[in-house]
Amino acid sequence: MQGTPGISRARFLGMAAAVGGATALPVGAAGRAGAAERPTERRAGRPRATDGRRGLTYRGVVYEVGAGETPATAWNVRRMRADLRAVAHDLHADSVKVTGDGVERLTATAAEAAELGLNVWLEPTLGDVPEREILDHLAETGRYAERLRRQGAGVHLSVGCEFVLYVPGIVPGANVQERVENLLKGDFDPVLMARRLRRFTAKAAKAGRSVFHGPLTYAAAQDEDVDWDLFDLVGIDYYSYFRRPSDYLRDLAPYRRFGKPVAVMEFGCCTFQGAPEQGGMGWDVVDYSKEPPEIKAGLVRSERAQAAYLTDVLAAFEAMGLYSAMAYTFVTRDAPHRPRDPRHDLDMASYSIVKTIEDRPGDPASGVHWEPKEAFHALARRYGRAHHR
């Protein structure tokens, strides 16, 4: 679980998409109205934009380190080490974004990734607690990132993810669910929201800079207006879908106007026919009012659709010469694949590139393991070719 206890990143993605789609939030316009553009500052030793150069500098996958709710889904060192070996040796990734809450889990995972020679992108995402706790959690993680960097590891630090929903006080509401409801109902002031978002983002950037001296970024929702002058990289969570490849290039082009490298902090889709079109709402095909939860009628599982989308958008990122791209996500252990029971095949609603298999299907106490999906193999081929160029 990432960020808020009881809410998965997939569910969080869906809510973010629902907010953007249902209300057409004027985040960008409001933010620009309240803050003048400043010239881009070039800091010594920071990455520079790669306009015109084909290929990505870094290719990787997101790895989540939430506590989990059961022994089968909980983070542990043994499982994490095996997963990261697969990321490095089988997926042929050169990078991993380590994201979630819990400084001990974040730092242990980052250390293992660095030991394997992976470039580490650390992203603490503590949410639904007071600002001070979020910033302290960020600073503690950033201090460890700096130690890793000084030891010679390749390290980037992201100060967080989609603050509009994660951080209390930007939008009214005591928790994520209440904030989403208020956004959907229009119970918020868009100008005030944009001002608060910028204020907290500035605090987070300051906290990150105070402890970490490598490349700094933030994982923004696509409609968040961010003062990118605070960061070395423009970071976005990208879940758009287009039928024509050229439309991805057009859609991504505005992110280059800041004159900084563009890092795709997340991209992906779920595992059924039509999932790419659903983007961040792909998770919303499960009826949680039933016990056990059921996949909605009429959906057809398709690992091929997921794999095709991932490789299509990756090709666009490479064609534009973006800085990095991290596929979302490596594994989702609380959404098992049940091939003999399609109504309860929760992996269809998962963004993971591997499928979680129960060791004893139907047993709530069963352990789990994972097997690669077509998306894993498709990315491995692309990453492997890039590695051997």
Coordinates of C-alpha atoms in Angstrom, one line a residue:
M1 CA 0.0 0.0 0.0
Q2 CA 1.3 3.4 -0.8
G3 CA 0.5 6.7 1.0
T4 CA -2.8 6.4 2.7
P5 CA -3.6 3.2 4.8
G6 CA -6.4 1.3 3.2
I7 CA -6.1 2.8 -0.3
S8 CA -4.0 1.3 -3.0
R9 CA -2.1 3.3 -5.6
A10 CA -4.4 1.9 -8.3
R11 CA -7.4 3.2 -6.4
F12 CA -5.7 6.5 -5.9
L13 CA -4.9 6.7 -9.6
G14 CA -8.6 6.2 -10.4
M15 CA -9.6 9.0 -8.0
A16 CA -7.1 11.4 -9.5
A17 CA -8.4 10.6 -13.0
A18 CA -12.0 11.0 -11.9
V19 CA -11.2 14.4 -10.5
G20 CA -9.5 15.6 -13.7
G21 CA -12.1 14.1 -16.0
A22 CA -15.3 14.9 -14.2
T23 CA -14.5 18.5 -13.1
A24 CA -12.0 19.7 -15.7
L25 CA -10.0 21.3 -12.8
P26 CA -8.6 24.7 -13.7
V27 CA -5.4 23.9 -11.8
G28 CA -3.0 25.1 -14.4
A29 CA -4.9 28.4 -15.2
A30 CA -5.4 29.2 -11.5
G31 CA -1.8 28.5 -10.7
R32 CA -0.5 30.7 -13.6
A33 CA -2.8 33.5 -12.5
G34 CA -1.2 33.5 -9.1
A35 CA 2.5 33.1 -10.0
A36 CA 4.6 34.8 -12.6
E37 CA 6.9 32.7 -14.7
R38 CA 10.6 33.0 -13.7
P39 CA 13.6 32.3 -15.9
T40 CA 14.9 28.8 -15.6
E41 CA 17.9 28.5 -13.4
R42 CA 20.7 26.1 -14.5
R43 CA 22.3 24.5 -11.5
A44 CA 25.8 23.0 -11.8
G45 CA 25.9 19.2 -12.2
R46 CA 22.2 18.9 -12.9
P47 CA 20.7 16.9 -15.8
R48 CA 20.0 18.9 -18.9
A49 CA 17.2 18.7 -21.4
T50 CA 17.8 16.2 -24.3
D51 CA 15.7 17.8 -27.1
G52 CA 16.4 16.1 -30.4
R53 CA 18.2 13.1 -29.0
R54 CA 16.5 9.7 -29.5
G55 CA 16.2 7.2 -26.7
L56 CA 15.8 7.5 -22.9
T57 CA 18.6 8.1 -20.5
Y58 CA 16.9 5.8 -17.9
R59 CA 14.3 3.0 -18.3
G60 CA 12.8 1.3 -15.3
V61 CA 9.8 0.2 -13.2
V62 CA 8.0 1.4 -10.1
Y63 CA 8.4 -0.7 -7.0
E64 CA 6.1 0.0 -4.1
V65 CA 7.1 -0.6 -0.5
G66 CA 3.9 -0.1 1.5
A67 CA 3.4 -2.2 4.7
G68 CA 0.6 -4.4 3.2
E69 CA -2.4 -5.7 5.0
T70 CA -1.6 -9.4 5.3
P71 CA 1.5 -11.6 5.5
A72 CA 1.0 -12.5 1.9
T73 CA 1.0 -8.9 0.8
A74 CA 3.3 -7.4 3.3
W75 CA 6.8 -6.0 2.4
N76 CA 9.7 -8.1 3.5
V77 CA 13.4 -8.1 2.8
R78 CA 13.6 -11.6 1.3
R79 CA 10.8 -10.9 -1.2
M80 CA 12.1 -7.4 -2.0
R81 CA 15.6 -8.8 -2.8
A82 CA 14.2 -11.4 -5.2
D83 CA 12.0 -8.9 -6.9
L84 CA 14.8 -6.4 -7.5
R85 CA 17.0 -9.2 -8.9
A86 CA 14.3 -9.8 -11.4
V87 CA 14.1 -6.1 -12.2
A88 CA 17.8 -5.9 -12.9
H89 CA 18.5 -9.3 -14.5
D90 CA 15.3 -10.4 -16.2
L91 CA 13.5 -7.1 -17.0
H92 CA 16.8 -5.5 -18.0
A93 CA 15.8 -2.2 -16.4
D94 CA 18.6 0.2 -15.4
S95 CA 16.4 2.0 -12.9
V96 CA 13.8 1.5 -10.3
K97 CA 11.5 4.0 -8.6
V98 CA 11.2 3.1 -4.9
T99 CA 8.0 4.6 -3.7
G100 CA 5.7 4.4 -0.7
D101 CA 5.9 5.3 3.0
G102 CA 8.0 4.0 5.9
V103 CA 11.6 5.2 5.9
E104 CA 13.0 1.8 6.9
R105 CA 11.3 0.1 3.9
L106 CA 12.2 2.9 1.5
T107 CA 15.9 2.9 2.5
A108 CA 16.4 -0.8 2.7
T109 CA 14.9 -1.2 -0.8
A110 CA 17.0 1.6 -2.2
A111 CA 20.2 0.1 -0.7
E112 CA 19.4 -3.2 -2.3
A113 CA 18.7 -1.6 -5.7
A114 CA 22.0 0.3 -5.6
E115 CA 23.9 -2.8 -4.7
L116 CA 22.4 -4.4 -7.9
G117 CA 23.7 -1.5 -9.9
L118 CA 20.3 0.0 -10.5
N119 CA 19.8 3.8 -10.7
V120 CA 17.6 4.6 -7.7
W121 CA 14.7 7.0 -7.8
L122 CA 13.5 7.5 -4.2
E123 CA 10.0 8.9 -3.7
P124 CA 8.5 9.1 -0.2
T125 CA 4.7 9.3 -0.3
L126 CA 3.4 9.6 3.3
G127 CA -0.1 11.0 3.1
D128 CA -3.1 12.0 5.2
V129 CA -1.0 13.2 8.2
P130 CA 0.0 16.8 9.1
E131 CA 2.3 18.7 6.8
R132 CA 5.2 18.6 9.3
E133 CA 5.1 14.8 9.4
I134 CA 5.1 14.6 5.6
L135 CA 8.1 17.0 5.4
D136 CA 10.0 15.2 8.2
H137 CA 9.4 11.8 6.4
L138 CA 10.7 13.4 3.2
A139 CA 13.8 14.9 4.9
E140 CA 14.7 11.6 6.6
T141 CA 14.4 9.7 3.3
G142 CA 16.4 12.4 1.5
R143 CA 19.2 12.2 4.0
Y144 CA 19.6 8.5 3.2
A145 CA 19.4 9.2 -0.5
E146 CA 22.3 11.7 -0.1
R147 CA 24.4 9.1 1.7
L148 CA 23.8 6.6 -1.1
R149 CA 24.7 9.3 -3.7
R150 CA 27.9 10.1 -1.9
Q151 CA 28.8 6.4 -1.9
G152 CA 28.7 6.5 -5.7
A153 CA 25.2 5.2 -6.4
G154 CA 23.0 6.9 -9.1
V155 CA 20.2 8.5 -7.1
H156 CA 17.4 10.9 -7.9
L157 CA 14.9 12.2 -5.2
S158 CA 11.3 12.9 -5.9
V159 CA 9.7 15.0 -3.1
G160 CA 6.4 13.2 -3.5
C161 CA 3.5 12.4 -5.7
E162 CA 0.3 14.3 -6.7
F163 CA 0.1 16.5 -3.6
V164 CA -3.4 17.8 -4.5
L165 CA -4.9 14.5 -3.2
Y166 CA -2.2 13.2 -0.8
V167 CA -1.6 16.3 1.3
P168 CA -4.2 17.6 3.7
G169 CA -5.1 21.3 3.5
I170 CA -4.7 21.8 -0.3
V171 CA -8.2 20.7 -0.9
P172 CA -10.9 20.5 1.8
G173 CA -11.3 17.1 3.4
A174 CA -9.8 15.1 6.3
N175 CA -8.7 12.2 4.1
V176 CA -8.3 11.2 0.5
Q177 CA -11.8 10.0 0.0
E178 CA -13.3 13.3 1.4
R179 CA -11.0 15.4 -0.7
V180 CA -12.0 13.5 -3.8
E181 CA -15.7 13.9 -3.0
N182 CA -15.2 17.7 -2.5
L183 CA -13.4 18.0 -5.8
L184 CA -16.1 16.0 -7.7
K185 CA -18.8 18.1 -6.1
G186 CA -17.0 21.4 -6.8
D187 CA -16.7 22.2 -3.1
F188 CA -13.3 23.9 -3.4
D189 CA -11.8 27.2 -4.5
P190 CA -9.6 26.5 -7.5
V191 CA -7.4 29.6 -7.1
L192 CA -6.9 28.9 -3.4
M193 CA -6.2 25.2 -4.2
A194 CA -3.5 26.2 -6.8
R195 CA -1.9 28.6 -4.3
R196 CA -1.8 26.0 -1.5
L197 CA -0.4 23.4 -3.9
R198 CA 2.4 25.7 -4.9
R199 CA 3.1 26.7 -1.3
F200 CA 3.4 23.1 -0.2
T201 CA 5.4 22.1 -3.2
A202 CA 7.9 24.9 -2.4
K203 CA 8.2 23.6 1.2
A204 CA 8.8 20.1 -0.1
A205 CA 11.4 21.3 -2.6
K206 CA 13.2 23.2 0.2
A207 CA 13.1 20.2 2.5
G208 CA 14.5 18.0 -0.3
R209 CA 17.3 20.5 -1.3
S210 CA 18.3 20.9 2.4
V211 CA 19.4 17.3 2.7
F212 CA 19.9 16.0 -0.9
H213 CA 22.3 17.5 -3.4
G214 CA 21.6 15.3 -6.5
P215 CA 18.8 15.7 -9.1
L216 CA 15.5 16.6 -7.5
T217 CA 12.0 16.2 -9.0
Y218 CA 8.3 15.8 -8.1
A219 CA 5.7 13.3 -9.6
A220 CA 2.9 15.6 -10.7
A221 CA -0.5 14.7 -12.0
Q222 CA -0.9 15.8 -15.6
D223 CA -3.2 18.7 -14.7
E224 CA -1.2 20.1 -11.7
D225 CA 0.4 23.4 -12.2
V226 CA 3.9 23.2 -10.8
D227 CA 6.7 25.7 -10.4
W228 CA 9.3 23.6 -12.2
D229 CA 12.0 26.2 -11.4
L230 CA 12.2 24.5 -8.0
F231 CA 13.3 21.3 -9.6
D232 CA 15.9 19.8 -11.9
L233 CA 13.5 17.6 -13.8
V234 CA 9.9 17.9 -14.9
G235 CA 8.2 14.8 -13.5
I236 CA 4.8 13.6 -14.6
D237 CA 2.6 10.6 -14.0
Y238 CA 1.4 9.8 -17.6
Y239 CA -1.8 7.8 -18.3
S240 CA -3.0 9.3 -21.5
Y241 CA -4.2 7.2 -24.4
F242 CA -4.2 8.0 -28.2
R243 CA -4.8 5.8 -31.2
R244 CA -2.2 7.6 -33.3
P245 CA 1.4 7.5 -32.0
S246 CA 2.0 11.1 -33.2
D247 CA -0.6 12.3 -30.8
Y248 CA 1.5 11.2 -27.8
L249 CA 4.3 13.4 -29.2
R250 CA 1.9 16.4 -29.4
D251 CA 0.5 15.7 -25.9
L252 CA 3.9 15.5 -24.3
A253 CA 5.5 18.4 -26.1
P254 CA 4.2 21.1 -23.6
Y255 CA 6.2 19.6 -20.8
R256 CA 9.4 20.6 -22.6
R257 CA 8.7 24.3 -22.5
F258 CA 10.4 24.6 -19.1
G259 CA 13.8 23.8 -20.7
K260 CA 14.4 20.9 -18.4
P261 CA 14.6 17.1 -18.9
V262 CA 11.2 15.4 -18.7
A263 CA 10.9 12.3 -16.4
V264 CA 7.9 10.1 -16.8
M265 CA 7.5 9.0 -13.2
E266 CA 4.7 6.5 -13.9
F267 CA 3.0 5.1 -17.1
G268 CA 0.9 2.0 -17.5
C269 CA -2.6 0.5 -17.8
C270 CA -4.6 -2.5 -16.5
T271 CA -4.9 -5.9 -18.0
F272 CA -8.2 -6.2 -20.0
Q273 CA -9.4 -5.2 -23.4
G274 CA -10.0 -1.5 -23.4
A275 CA -7.8 -0.8 -20.4
P276 CA -5.5 1.6 -22.2
E277 CA -8.5 3.8 -23.0
Q278 CA -9.4 3.8 -19.3
G279 CA -6.0 5.1 -18.2
G280 CA -6.0 6.0 -14.5
M281 CA -9.6 4.7 -14.2
G282 CA -8.7 1.2 -15.2
W283 CA -8.9 -0.1 -11.6
D284 CA -12.6 0.8 -11.5
V285 CA -13.9 -2.5 -12.9
V286 CA -14.3 -4.2 -9.6
D287 CA -17.5 -4.3 -7.6
Y288 CA -16.3 -3.9 -4.1
S289 CA -19.9 -4.1 -2.7
K290 CA -19.7 -7.9 -3.1
E291 CA -17.8 -10.3 -1.0
P292 CA -15.5 -11.4 -2.4
P293 CA -15.1 -8.4 -4.8
E294 CA -16.1 -9.2 -8.4
I295 CA -14.9 -8.1 -11.8
K296 CA -17.7 -6.4 -13.6
A297 CA -19.5 -8.4 -16.2
G298 CA -18.4 -8.3 -19.8
L299 CA -14.7 -7.6 -19.3
V300 CA -12.2 -9.8 -21.2
R301 CA -8.7 -10.3 -19.8
S302 CA -6.0 -9.2 -22.2
E303 CA -2.3 -9.2 -21.3
R304 CA -1.7 -8.3 -24.9
A305 CA -3.6 -5.0 -24.6
Q306 CA -1.5 -4.0 -21.6
A307 CA 1.8 -5.0 -23.3
A308 CA 0.9 -3.1 -26.5
Y309 CA 0.1 0.1 -24.7
L310 CA 3.3 0.0 -22.6
T311 CA 5.4 -0.5 -25.7
D312 CA 3.5 2.2 -27.7
V313 CA 4.0 4.9 -25.2
L314 CA 7.5 3.8 -24.4
A315 CA 8.3 4.2 -28.2
A316 CA 6.9 7.8 -28.0
F317 CA 9.1 8.6 -24.9
E318 CA 12.1 7.2 -26.8
A319 CA 11.3 9.1 -30.0
M320 CA 11.2 12.4 -28.0
G321 CA 14.4 11.7 -26.2
L322 CA 12.8 12.1 -22.8
Y323 CA 15.0 11.7 -19.7
S324 CA 13.4 8.6 -18.1
A325 CA 10.3 6.4 -18.0
M326 CA 9.1 4.2 -15.1
A327 CA 6.5 1.6 -15.9
Y328 CA 3.8 1.4 -13.2
T329 CA 4.0 -1.1 -11.5
F330 CA 6.1 -4.2 -10.8
V331 CA 3.8 -6.2 -8.6
T332 CA 0.4 -5.8 -6.9
R333 CA 0.1 -8.6 -4.4
D334 CA -3.4 -7.8 -3.2
A335 CA -4.9 -8.4 -6.7
P336 CA -4.4 -12.1 -7.5
H337 CA -4.8 -13.7 -10.9
R338 CA -7.4 -16.5 -10.9
P339 CA -7.4 -18.0 -14.3
R340 CA -10.2 -20.5 -13.5
D341 CA -12.4 -17.9 -11.9
P342 CA -12.7 -14.9 -14.2
R343 CA -15.3 -13.1 -12.0
H344 CA -12.7 -12.9 -9.3
D345 CA -9.6 -12.4 -11.4
L346 CA -8.6 -9.1 -9.6
D347 CA -5.4 -9.0 -11.6
M348 CA -7.5 -7.7 -14.5
A349 CA -7.8 -4.4 -12.5
S350 CA -4.1 -4.3 -11.8
Y351 CA -1.4 -2.2 -13.4
S352 CA 1.4 -4.6 -12.5
I353 CA 3.6 -6.2 -15.1
V354 CA 3.6 -9.5 -13.2
K355 CA 0.6 -11.5 -12.0
T356 CA 0.2 -12.5 -8.5
I357 CA -0.7 -16.2 -8.1
E358 CA -2.0 -17.7 -4.9
D359 CA -0.1 -20.8 -3.8
R360 CA -3.4 -22.3 -2.6
P361 CA -6.3 -20.8 -4.6
G362 CA -9.3 -20.0 -2.5
D363 CA -7.5 -20.1 0.8
P364 CA -7.4 -16.7 2.5
A365 CA -4.2 -17.7 4.3
S366 CA -2.5 -18.7 1.2
G367 CA 1.0 -17.4 0.3
V368 CA 1.5 -15.9 -3.1
H369 CA 4.2 -15.8 -5.8
W370 CA 4.3 -13.9 -9.1
E371 CA 4.8 -14.8 -12.8
P372 CA 5.6 -12.5 -15.7
K373 CA 2.8 -11.0 -17.8
E374 CA 3.2 -10.3 -21.5
A375 CA 4.0 -6.7 -20.5
F376 CA 7.0 -7.9 -18.5
H377 CA 8.4 -9.7 -21.5
A378 CA 7.6 -6.8 -23.9
L379 CA 9.4 -4.3 -21.7
A380 CA 12.3 -6.7 -21.1
R381 CA 12.9 -6.9 -24.9
R382 CA 12.8 -3.1 -25.3
Y383 CA 15.0 -2.5 -22.2
G384 CA 17.4 -5.3 -23.2
R385 CA 17.9 -3.8 -26.7
A386 CA 18.5 -0.4 -25.3
H387 CA 21.0 -1.8 -22.8
H388 CA 23.1 -3.5 -25.6
R389 CA 23.2 -0.5 -28.0

